[in-house]
Tab-separated table of C-alpha atoms in Angstrom:
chain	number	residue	atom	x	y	z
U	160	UNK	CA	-2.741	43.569	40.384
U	161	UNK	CA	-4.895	40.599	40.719
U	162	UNK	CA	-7.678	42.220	38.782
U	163	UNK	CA	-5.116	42.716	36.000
U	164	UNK	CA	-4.173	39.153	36.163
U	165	UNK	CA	-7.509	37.796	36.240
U	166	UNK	CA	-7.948	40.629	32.799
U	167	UNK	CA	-4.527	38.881	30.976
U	168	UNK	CA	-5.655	35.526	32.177
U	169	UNK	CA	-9.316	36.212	30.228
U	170	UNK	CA	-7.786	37.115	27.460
U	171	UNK	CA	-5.232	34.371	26.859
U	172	UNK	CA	-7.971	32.372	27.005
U	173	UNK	CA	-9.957	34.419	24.677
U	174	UNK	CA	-6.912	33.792	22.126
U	175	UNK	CA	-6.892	30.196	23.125
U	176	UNK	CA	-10.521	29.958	21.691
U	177	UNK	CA	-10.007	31.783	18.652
U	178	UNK	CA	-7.176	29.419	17.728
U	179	UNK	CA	-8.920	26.534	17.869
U	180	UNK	CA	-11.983	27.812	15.851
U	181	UNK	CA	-9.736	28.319	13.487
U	182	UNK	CA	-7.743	24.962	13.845
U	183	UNK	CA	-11.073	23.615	13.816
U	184	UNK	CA	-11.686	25.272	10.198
U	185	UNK	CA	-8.473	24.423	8.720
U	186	UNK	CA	-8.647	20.540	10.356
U	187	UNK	CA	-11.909	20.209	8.178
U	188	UNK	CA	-10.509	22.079	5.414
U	189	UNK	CA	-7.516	20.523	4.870
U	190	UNK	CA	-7.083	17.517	7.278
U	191	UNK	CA	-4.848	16.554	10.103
U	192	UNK	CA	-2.026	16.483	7.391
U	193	UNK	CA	-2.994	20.526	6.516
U	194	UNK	CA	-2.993	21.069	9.698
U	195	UNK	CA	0.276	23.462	10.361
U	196	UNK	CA	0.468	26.261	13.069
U	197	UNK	CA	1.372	29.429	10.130
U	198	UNK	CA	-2.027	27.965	8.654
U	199	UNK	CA	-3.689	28.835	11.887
U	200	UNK	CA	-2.343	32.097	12.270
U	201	UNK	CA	-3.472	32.889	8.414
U	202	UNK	CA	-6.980	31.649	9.460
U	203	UNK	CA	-7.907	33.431	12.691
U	204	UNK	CA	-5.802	36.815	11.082
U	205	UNK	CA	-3.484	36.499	14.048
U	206	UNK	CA	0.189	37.785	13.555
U	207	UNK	CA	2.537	34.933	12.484
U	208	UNK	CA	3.886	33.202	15.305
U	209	UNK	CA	0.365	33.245	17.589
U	210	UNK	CA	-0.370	30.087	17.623
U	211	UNK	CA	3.203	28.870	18.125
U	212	UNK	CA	3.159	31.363	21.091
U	213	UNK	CA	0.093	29.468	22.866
U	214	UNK	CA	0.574	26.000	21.441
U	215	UNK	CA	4.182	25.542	20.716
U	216	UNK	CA	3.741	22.107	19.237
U	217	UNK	CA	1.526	19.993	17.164
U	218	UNK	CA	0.523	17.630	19.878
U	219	UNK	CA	-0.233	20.281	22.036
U	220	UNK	CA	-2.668	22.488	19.452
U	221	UNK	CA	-4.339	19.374	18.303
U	222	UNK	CA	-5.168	18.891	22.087
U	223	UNK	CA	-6.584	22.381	22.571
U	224	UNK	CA	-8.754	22.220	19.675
U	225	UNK	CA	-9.714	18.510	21.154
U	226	UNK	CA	-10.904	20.014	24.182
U	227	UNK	CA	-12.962	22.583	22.284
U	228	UNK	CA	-14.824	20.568	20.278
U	229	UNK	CA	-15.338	18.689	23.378
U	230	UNK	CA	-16.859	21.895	24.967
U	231	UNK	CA	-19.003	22.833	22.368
U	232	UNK	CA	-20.561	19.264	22.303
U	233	UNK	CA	-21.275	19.761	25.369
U	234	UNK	CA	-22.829	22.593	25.475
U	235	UNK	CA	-24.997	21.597	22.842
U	236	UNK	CA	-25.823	18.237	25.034
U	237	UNK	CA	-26.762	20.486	28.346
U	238	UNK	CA	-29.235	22.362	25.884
U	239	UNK	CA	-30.845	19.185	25.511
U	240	UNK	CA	-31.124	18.775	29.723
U	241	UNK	CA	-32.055	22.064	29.998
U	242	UNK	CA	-34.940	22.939	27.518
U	243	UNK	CA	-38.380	22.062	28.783
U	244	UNK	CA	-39.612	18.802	27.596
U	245	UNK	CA	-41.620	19.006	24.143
U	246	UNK	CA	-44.216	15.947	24.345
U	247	UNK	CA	-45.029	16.115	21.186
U	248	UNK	CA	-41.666	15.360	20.002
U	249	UNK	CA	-39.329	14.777	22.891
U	250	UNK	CA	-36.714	14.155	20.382
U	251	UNK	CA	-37.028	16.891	18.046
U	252	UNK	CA	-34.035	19.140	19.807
U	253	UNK	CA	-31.637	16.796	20.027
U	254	UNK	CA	-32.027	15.616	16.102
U	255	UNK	CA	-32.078	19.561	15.188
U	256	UNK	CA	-28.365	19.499	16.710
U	257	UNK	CA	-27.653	16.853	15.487
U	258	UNK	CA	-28.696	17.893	11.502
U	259	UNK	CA	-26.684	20.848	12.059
U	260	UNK	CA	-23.755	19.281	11.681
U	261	UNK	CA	-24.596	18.656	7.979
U	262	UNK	CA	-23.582	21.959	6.982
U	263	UNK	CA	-21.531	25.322	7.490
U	264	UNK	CA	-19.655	25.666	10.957
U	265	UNK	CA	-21.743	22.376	12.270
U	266	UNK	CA	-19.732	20.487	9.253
U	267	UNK	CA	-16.630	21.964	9.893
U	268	UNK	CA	-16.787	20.740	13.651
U	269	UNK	CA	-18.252	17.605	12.449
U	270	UNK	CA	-15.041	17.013	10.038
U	271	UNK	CA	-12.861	18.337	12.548
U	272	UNK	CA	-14.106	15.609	15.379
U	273	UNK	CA	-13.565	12.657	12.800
U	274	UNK	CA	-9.805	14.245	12.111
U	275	UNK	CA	-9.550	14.161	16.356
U	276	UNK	CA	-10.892	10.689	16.553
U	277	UNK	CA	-8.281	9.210	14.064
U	278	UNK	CA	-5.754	11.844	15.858
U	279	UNK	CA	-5.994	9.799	18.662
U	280	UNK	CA	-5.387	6.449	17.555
U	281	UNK	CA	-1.857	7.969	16.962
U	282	UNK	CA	-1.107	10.229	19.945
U	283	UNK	CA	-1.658	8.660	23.770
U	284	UNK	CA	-2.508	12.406	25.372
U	285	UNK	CA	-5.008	12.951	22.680
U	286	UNK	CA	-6.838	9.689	23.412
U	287	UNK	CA	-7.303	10.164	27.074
U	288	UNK	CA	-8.536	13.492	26.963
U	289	UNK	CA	-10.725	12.255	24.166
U	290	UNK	CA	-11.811	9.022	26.610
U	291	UNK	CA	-12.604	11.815	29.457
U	292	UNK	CA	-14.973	13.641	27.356
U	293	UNK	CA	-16.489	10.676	25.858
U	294	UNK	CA	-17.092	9.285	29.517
U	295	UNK	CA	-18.700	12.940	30.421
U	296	UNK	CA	-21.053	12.635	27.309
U	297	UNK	CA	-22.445	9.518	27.738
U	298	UNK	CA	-23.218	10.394	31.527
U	299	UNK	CA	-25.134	13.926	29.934
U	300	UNK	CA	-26.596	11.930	27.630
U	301	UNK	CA	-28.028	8.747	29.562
U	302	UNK	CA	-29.300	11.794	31.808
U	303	UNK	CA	-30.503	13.601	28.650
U	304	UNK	CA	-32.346	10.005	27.362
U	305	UNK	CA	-34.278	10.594	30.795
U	306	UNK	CA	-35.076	13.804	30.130
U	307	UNK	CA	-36.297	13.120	27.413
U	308	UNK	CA	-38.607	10.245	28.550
U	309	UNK	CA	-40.161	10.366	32.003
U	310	UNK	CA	-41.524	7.853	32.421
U	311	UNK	CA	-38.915	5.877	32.025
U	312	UNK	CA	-36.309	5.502	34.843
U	313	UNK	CA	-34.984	1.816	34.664
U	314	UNK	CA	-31.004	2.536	35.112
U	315	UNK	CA	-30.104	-0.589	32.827
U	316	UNK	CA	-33.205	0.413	30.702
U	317	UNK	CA	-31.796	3.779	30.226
U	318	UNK	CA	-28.171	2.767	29.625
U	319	UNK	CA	-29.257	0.796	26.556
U	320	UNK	CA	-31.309	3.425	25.012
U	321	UNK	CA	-28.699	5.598	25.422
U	322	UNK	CA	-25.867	3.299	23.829
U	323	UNK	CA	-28.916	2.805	21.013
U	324	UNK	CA	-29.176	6.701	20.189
U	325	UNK	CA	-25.926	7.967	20.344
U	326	UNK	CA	-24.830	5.020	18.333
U	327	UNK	CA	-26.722	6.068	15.787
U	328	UNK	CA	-26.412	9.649	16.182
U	329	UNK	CA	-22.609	8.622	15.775
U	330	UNK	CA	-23.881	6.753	12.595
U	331	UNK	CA	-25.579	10.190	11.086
U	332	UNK	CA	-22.229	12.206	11.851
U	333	UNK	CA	-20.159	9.802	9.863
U	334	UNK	CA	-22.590	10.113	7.205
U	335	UNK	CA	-22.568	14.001	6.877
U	336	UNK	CA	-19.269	14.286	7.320
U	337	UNK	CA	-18.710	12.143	4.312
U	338	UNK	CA	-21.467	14.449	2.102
U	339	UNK	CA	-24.066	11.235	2.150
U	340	UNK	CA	-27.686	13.093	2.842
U	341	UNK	CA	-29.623	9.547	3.640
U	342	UNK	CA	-30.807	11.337	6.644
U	343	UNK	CA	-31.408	14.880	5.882
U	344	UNK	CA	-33.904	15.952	7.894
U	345	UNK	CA	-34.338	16.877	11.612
U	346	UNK	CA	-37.790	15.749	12.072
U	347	UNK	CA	-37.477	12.673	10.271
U	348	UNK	CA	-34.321	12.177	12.262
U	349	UNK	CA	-36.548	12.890	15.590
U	350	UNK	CA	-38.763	10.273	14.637
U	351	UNK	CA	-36.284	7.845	14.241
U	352	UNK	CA	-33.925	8.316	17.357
U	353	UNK	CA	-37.887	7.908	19.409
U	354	UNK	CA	-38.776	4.693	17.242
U	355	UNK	CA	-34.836	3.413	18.442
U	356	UNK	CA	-35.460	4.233	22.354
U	357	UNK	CA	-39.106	2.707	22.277
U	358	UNK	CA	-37.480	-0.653	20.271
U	359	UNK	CA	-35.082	-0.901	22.990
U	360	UNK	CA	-37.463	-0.613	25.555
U	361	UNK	CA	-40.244	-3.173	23.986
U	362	UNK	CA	-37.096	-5.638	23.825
U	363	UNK	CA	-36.782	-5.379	27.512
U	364	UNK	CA	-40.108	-5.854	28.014
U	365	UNK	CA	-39.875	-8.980	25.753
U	366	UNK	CA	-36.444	-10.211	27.784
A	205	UNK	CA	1.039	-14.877	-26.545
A	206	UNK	CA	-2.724	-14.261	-25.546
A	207	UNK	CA	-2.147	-16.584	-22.720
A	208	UNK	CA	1.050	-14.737	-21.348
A	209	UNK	CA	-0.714	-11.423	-21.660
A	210	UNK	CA	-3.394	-12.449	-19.297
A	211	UNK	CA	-1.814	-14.400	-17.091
A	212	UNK	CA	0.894	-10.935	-16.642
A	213	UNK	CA	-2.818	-9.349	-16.529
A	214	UNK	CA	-3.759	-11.479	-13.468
A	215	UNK	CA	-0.114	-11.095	-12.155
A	216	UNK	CA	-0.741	-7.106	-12.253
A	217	UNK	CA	-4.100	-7.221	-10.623
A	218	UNK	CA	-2.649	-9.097	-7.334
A	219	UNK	CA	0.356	-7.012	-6.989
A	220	UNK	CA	-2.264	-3.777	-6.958
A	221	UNK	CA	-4.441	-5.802	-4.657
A	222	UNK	CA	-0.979	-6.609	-2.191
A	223	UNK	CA	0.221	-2.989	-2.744
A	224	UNK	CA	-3.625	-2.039	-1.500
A	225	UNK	CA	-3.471	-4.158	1.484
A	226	UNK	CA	-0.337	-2.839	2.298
A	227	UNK	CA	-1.631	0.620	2.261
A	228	UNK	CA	-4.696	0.082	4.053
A	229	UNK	CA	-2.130	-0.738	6.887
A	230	UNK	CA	-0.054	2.209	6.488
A	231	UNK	CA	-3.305	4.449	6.089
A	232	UNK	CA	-4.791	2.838	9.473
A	233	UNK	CA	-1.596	2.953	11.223
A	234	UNK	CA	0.108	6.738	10.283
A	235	UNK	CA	-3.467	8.122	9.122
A	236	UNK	CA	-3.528	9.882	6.045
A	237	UNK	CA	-0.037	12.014	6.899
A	238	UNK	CA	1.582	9.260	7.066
A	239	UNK	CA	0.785	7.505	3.570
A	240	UNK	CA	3.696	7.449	0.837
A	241	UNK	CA	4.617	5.448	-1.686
A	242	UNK	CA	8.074	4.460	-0.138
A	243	UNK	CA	6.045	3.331	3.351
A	244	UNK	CA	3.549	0.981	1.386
A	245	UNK	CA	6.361	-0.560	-0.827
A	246	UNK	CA	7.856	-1.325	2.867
A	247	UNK	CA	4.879	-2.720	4.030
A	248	UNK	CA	4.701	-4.714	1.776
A	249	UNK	CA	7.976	-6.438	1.688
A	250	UNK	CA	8.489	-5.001	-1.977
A	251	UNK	CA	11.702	-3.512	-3.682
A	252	UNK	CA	11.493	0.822	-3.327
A	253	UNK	CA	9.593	2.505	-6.377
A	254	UNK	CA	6.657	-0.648	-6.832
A	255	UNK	CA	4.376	1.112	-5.519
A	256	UNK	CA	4.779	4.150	-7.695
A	257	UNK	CA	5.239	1.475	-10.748
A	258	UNK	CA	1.368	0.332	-9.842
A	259	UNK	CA	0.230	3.980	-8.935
A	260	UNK	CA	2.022	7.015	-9.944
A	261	UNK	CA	0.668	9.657	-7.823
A	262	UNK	CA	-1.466	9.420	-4.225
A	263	UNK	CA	-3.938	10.351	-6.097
A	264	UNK	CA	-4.285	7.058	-7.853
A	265	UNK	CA	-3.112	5.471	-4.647
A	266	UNK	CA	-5.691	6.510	-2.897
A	267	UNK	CA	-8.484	5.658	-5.603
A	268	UNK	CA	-6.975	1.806	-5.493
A	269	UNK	CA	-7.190	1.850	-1.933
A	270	UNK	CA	-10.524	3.171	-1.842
A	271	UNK	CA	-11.736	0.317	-4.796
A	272	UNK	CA	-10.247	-2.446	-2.406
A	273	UNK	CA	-12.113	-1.619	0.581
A	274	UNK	CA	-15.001	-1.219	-1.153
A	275	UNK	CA	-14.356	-4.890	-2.896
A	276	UNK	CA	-14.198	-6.163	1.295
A	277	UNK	CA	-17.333	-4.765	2.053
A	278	UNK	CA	-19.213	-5.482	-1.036
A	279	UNK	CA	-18.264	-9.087	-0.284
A	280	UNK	CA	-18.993	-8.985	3.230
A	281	UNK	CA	-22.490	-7.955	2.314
A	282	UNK	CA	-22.841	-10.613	-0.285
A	283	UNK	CA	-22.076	-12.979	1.753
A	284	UNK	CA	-25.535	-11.493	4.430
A	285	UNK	CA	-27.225	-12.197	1.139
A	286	UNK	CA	-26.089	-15.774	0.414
A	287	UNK	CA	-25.993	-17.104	3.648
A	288	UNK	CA	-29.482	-19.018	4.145
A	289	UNK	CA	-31.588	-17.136	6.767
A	290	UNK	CA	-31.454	-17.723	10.679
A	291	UNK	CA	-34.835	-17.666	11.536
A	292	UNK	CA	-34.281	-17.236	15.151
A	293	UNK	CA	-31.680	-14.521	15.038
A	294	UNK	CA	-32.027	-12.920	11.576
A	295	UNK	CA	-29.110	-10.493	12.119
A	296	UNK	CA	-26.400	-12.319	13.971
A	297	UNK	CA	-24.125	-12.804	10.358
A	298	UNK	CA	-24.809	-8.804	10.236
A	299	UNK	CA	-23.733	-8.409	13.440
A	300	UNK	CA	-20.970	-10.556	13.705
A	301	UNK	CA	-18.926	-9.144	10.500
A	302	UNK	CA	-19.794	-5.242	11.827
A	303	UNK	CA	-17.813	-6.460	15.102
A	304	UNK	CA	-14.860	-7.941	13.075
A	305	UNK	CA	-13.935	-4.337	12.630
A	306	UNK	CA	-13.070	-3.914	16.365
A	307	UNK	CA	-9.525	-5.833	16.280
A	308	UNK	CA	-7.053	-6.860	13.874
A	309	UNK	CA	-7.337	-6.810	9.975
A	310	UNK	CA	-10.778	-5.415	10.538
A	311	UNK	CA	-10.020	-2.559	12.719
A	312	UNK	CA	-7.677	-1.381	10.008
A	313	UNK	CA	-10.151	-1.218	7.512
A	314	UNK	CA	-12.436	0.518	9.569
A	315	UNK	CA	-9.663	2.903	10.389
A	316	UNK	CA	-8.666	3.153	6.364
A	317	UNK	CA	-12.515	3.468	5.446
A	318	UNK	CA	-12.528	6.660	7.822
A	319	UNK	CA	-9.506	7.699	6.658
A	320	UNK	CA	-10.861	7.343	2.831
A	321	UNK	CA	-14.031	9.044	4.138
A	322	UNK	CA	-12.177	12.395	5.275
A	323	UNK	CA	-9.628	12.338	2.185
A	324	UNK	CA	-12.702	12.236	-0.511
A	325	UNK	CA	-13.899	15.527	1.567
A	326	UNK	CA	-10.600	16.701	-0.354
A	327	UNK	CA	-10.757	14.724	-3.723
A	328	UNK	CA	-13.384	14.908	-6.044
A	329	UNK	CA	-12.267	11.922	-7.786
A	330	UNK	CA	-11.880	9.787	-4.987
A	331	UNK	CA	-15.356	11.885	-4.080
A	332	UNK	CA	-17.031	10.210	-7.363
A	333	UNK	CA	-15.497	6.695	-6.973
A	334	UNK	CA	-17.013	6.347	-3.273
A	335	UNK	CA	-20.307	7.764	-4.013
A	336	UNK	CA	-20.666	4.784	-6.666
A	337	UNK	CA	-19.953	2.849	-4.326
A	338	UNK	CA	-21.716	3.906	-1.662
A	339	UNK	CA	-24.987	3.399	-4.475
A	340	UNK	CA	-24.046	0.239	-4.682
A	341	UNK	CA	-23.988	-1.188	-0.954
A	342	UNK	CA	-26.943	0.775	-0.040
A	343	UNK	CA	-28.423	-1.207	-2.813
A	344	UNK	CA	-27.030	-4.641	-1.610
A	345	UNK	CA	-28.274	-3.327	1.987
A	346	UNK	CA	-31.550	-3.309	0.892
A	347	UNK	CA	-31.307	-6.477	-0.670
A	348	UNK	CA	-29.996	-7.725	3.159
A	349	UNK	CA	-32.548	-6.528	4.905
A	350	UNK	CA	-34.902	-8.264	2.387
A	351	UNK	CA	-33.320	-11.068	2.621
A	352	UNK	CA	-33.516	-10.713	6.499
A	353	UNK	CA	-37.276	-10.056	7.041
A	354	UNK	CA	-38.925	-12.584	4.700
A	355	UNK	CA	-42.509	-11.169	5.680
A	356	UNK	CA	-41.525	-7.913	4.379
A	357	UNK	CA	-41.936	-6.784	1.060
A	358	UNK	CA	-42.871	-2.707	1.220
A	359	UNK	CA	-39.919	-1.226	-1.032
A	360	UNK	CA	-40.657	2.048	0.832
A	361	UNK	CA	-40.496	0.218	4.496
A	362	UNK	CA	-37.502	-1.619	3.327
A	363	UNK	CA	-35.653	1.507	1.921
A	364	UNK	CA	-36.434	3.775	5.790
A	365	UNK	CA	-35.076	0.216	7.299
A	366	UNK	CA	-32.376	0.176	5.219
A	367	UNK	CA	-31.368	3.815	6.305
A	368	UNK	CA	-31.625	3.215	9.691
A	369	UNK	CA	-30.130	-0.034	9.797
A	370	UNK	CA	-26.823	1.492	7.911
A	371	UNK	CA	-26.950	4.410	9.457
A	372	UNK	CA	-26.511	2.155	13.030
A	373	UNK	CA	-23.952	0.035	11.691
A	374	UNK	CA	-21.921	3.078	10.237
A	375	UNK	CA	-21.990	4.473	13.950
A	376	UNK	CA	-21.045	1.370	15.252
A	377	UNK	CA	-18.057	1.783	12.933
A	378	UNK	CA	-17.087	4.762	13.889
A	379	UNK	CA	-17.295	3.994	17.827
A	380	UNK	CA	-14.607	1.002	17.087
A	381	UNK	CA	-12.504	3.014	15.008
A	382	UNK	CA	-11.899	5.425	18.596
A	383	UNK	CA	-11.609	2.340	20.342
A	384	UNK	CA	-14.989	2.876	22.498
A	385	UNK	CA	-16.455	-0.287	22.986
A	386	UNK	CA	-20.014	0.914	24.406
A	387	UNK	CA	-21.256	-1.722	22.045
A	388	UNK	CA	-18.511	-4.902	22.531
A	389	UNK	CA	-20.145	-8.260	21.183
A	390	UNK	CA	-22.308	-9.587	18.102
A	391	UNK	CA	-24.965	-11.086	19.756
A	392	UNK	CA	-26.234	-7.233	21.607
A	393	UNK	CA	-25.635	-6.284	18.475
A	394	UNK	CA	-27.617	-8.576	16.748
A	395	UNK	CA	-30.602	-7.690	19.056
A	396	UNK	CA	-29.749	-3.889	18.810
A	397	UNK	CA	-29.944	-3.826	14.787
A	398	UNK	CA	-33.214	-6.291	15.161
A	399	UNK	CA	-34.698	-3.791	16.834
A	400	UNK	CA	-33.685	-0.446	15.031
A	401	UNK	CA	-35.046	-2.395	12.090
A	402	UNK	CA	-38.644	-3.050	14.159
A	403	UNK	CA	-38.888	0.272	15.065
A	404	UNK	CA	-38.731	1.228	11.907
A	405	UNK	CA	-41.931	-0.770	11.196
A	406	UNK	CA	-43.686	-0.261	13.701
A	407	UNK	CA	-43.522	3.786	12.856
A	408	UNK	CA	-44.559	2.455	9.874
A	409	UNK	CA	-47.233	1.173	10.827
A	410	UNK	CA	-48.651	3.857	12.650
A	411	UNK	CA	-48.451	6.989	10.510
């Protein structure tokens, strides 16, 4: 009985994930104004009525696939923590995920979190959960920044690098999401987010 | 009679550019759902149907709305360029109109421009219009940042500074249109885009 639970329990949330892929796809398809729950259905091939069934209403679907995002961000993020560190170019993995949000599925999550962001000017719920994950990523990534840099361990130091280069990784997702290709490489990228850490540091220095 | 056609010419322009104000409101405040003809001509204190007198379809609304914030920024950045330079803190005017976007009239032009930004994803023409525009600040950018370093003068330096300089501010955008405030006044600002635009250089410099 509990093993049969634990089974349903895995599946609904199975479903639940499905869903929001697919929210995610119609979101940056058609915007938060396209976004319907029938479209959903017709986009993960689910019966009519499935996403109604898990998420009976707007605010509640546009939550879930809030929380997804979320979760694949940071995912992403932990790679960063977790791979070894590549001296060469300490930055290089970090602007490889980020460039992959220039096309395919990395675009349509990429369009999808701008739709979310402007969501939750609008709807209270949406903007906390958004302002719990945001809190969460900038802890991963200040701890990612030092990762990245060992020799660096200054707390205040690495707070400001970290503001610096996910401020402007913020920058590079606006850009792609809107089609502009300024920045359209990940190595050139890499370079850049290390030139932004060092100038923060040599300012401290210099302060 | 030449006289009374222009001056209904000029009469025409600023009800478009009221109607466009008014709808950079709505856009900010409802999000792209929530734009229709009948809320701008509320918004802006005008009898029903003005607004689809000035702009028969969204379409068209949109397109005005996107000209008019362009017209805002493309001042804004003329005015980086006019002011005279501020030797000790070359970026503060830079700085200090990027963080009028973070309350008030300027937070709902950021909030419109990110609308706009999603709805071209959508709208080839309003796709077109912005990428002309888009040409056209990076071009006054450069012309900033020019005007901001007077020692530099390496179109290639001044173009990857240029990138990265935008590319910052745009993320700094973004952060204040979700209401995080990781970066909160003009003056860290200032110092922040100083020193993307060093690091830059310095790179430069060494490859």
């Amino acid at each position: 009985m509990a093993a049969s639970n634990r089974s349903r329990r895995r599946n609904a949330d199975e479903r639940r994930r499905e869903l929001c892929d697919a929210a995610i796809q119609v979101l940056a398809e058609y915007g938060s104004r396209g976004l319907t729950h029938a479209q959903v259905d017709r986009y993960a091939r689910l019966p009519d009525g499935t996403t109604s069934y898990y998420y009976r209403t707007r605010a509640a679907l546009l939550h879930g696939v809030g929380k997804r995002v979320a979760e694949i961000d940071i995912a992403n993020l932990q790679s960063v923590i977790d791979a070894p560190l590549d001296l060469q170019s300490p930055f290089a993995r970090l602007a490889e995920l980020t460039m992959m949000q220039a096309d395919g599925r990395g675009l349509m999550l990429n369009r999808a979190r701008h739709e979310l962001l402007l969501g939750a000017v609008r709807d209270p719920d949406l903007a906390a959960t958004s302002q719990t994950f945001v809190a969460r990523m900038n802890a991963m990534a200040h701890e990612a920044i030092a990762h990245l840099q060992p020799g660096t361990d200054d707390p205040a130091l690495l707070d400001a690098q970290t503001t610096a280069v996910t401020t402007f990784i913020a920058g590079v997702f606006t850009r792609l999401a809107g089609g502009d290709r300024s920045i359209h490489e990940a190595e050139q990228l890499s370079r850049m987010l290390e030139a932004v850490a060092t100038a923060v540091s040599l300012q401290a220095q210099r302060t």
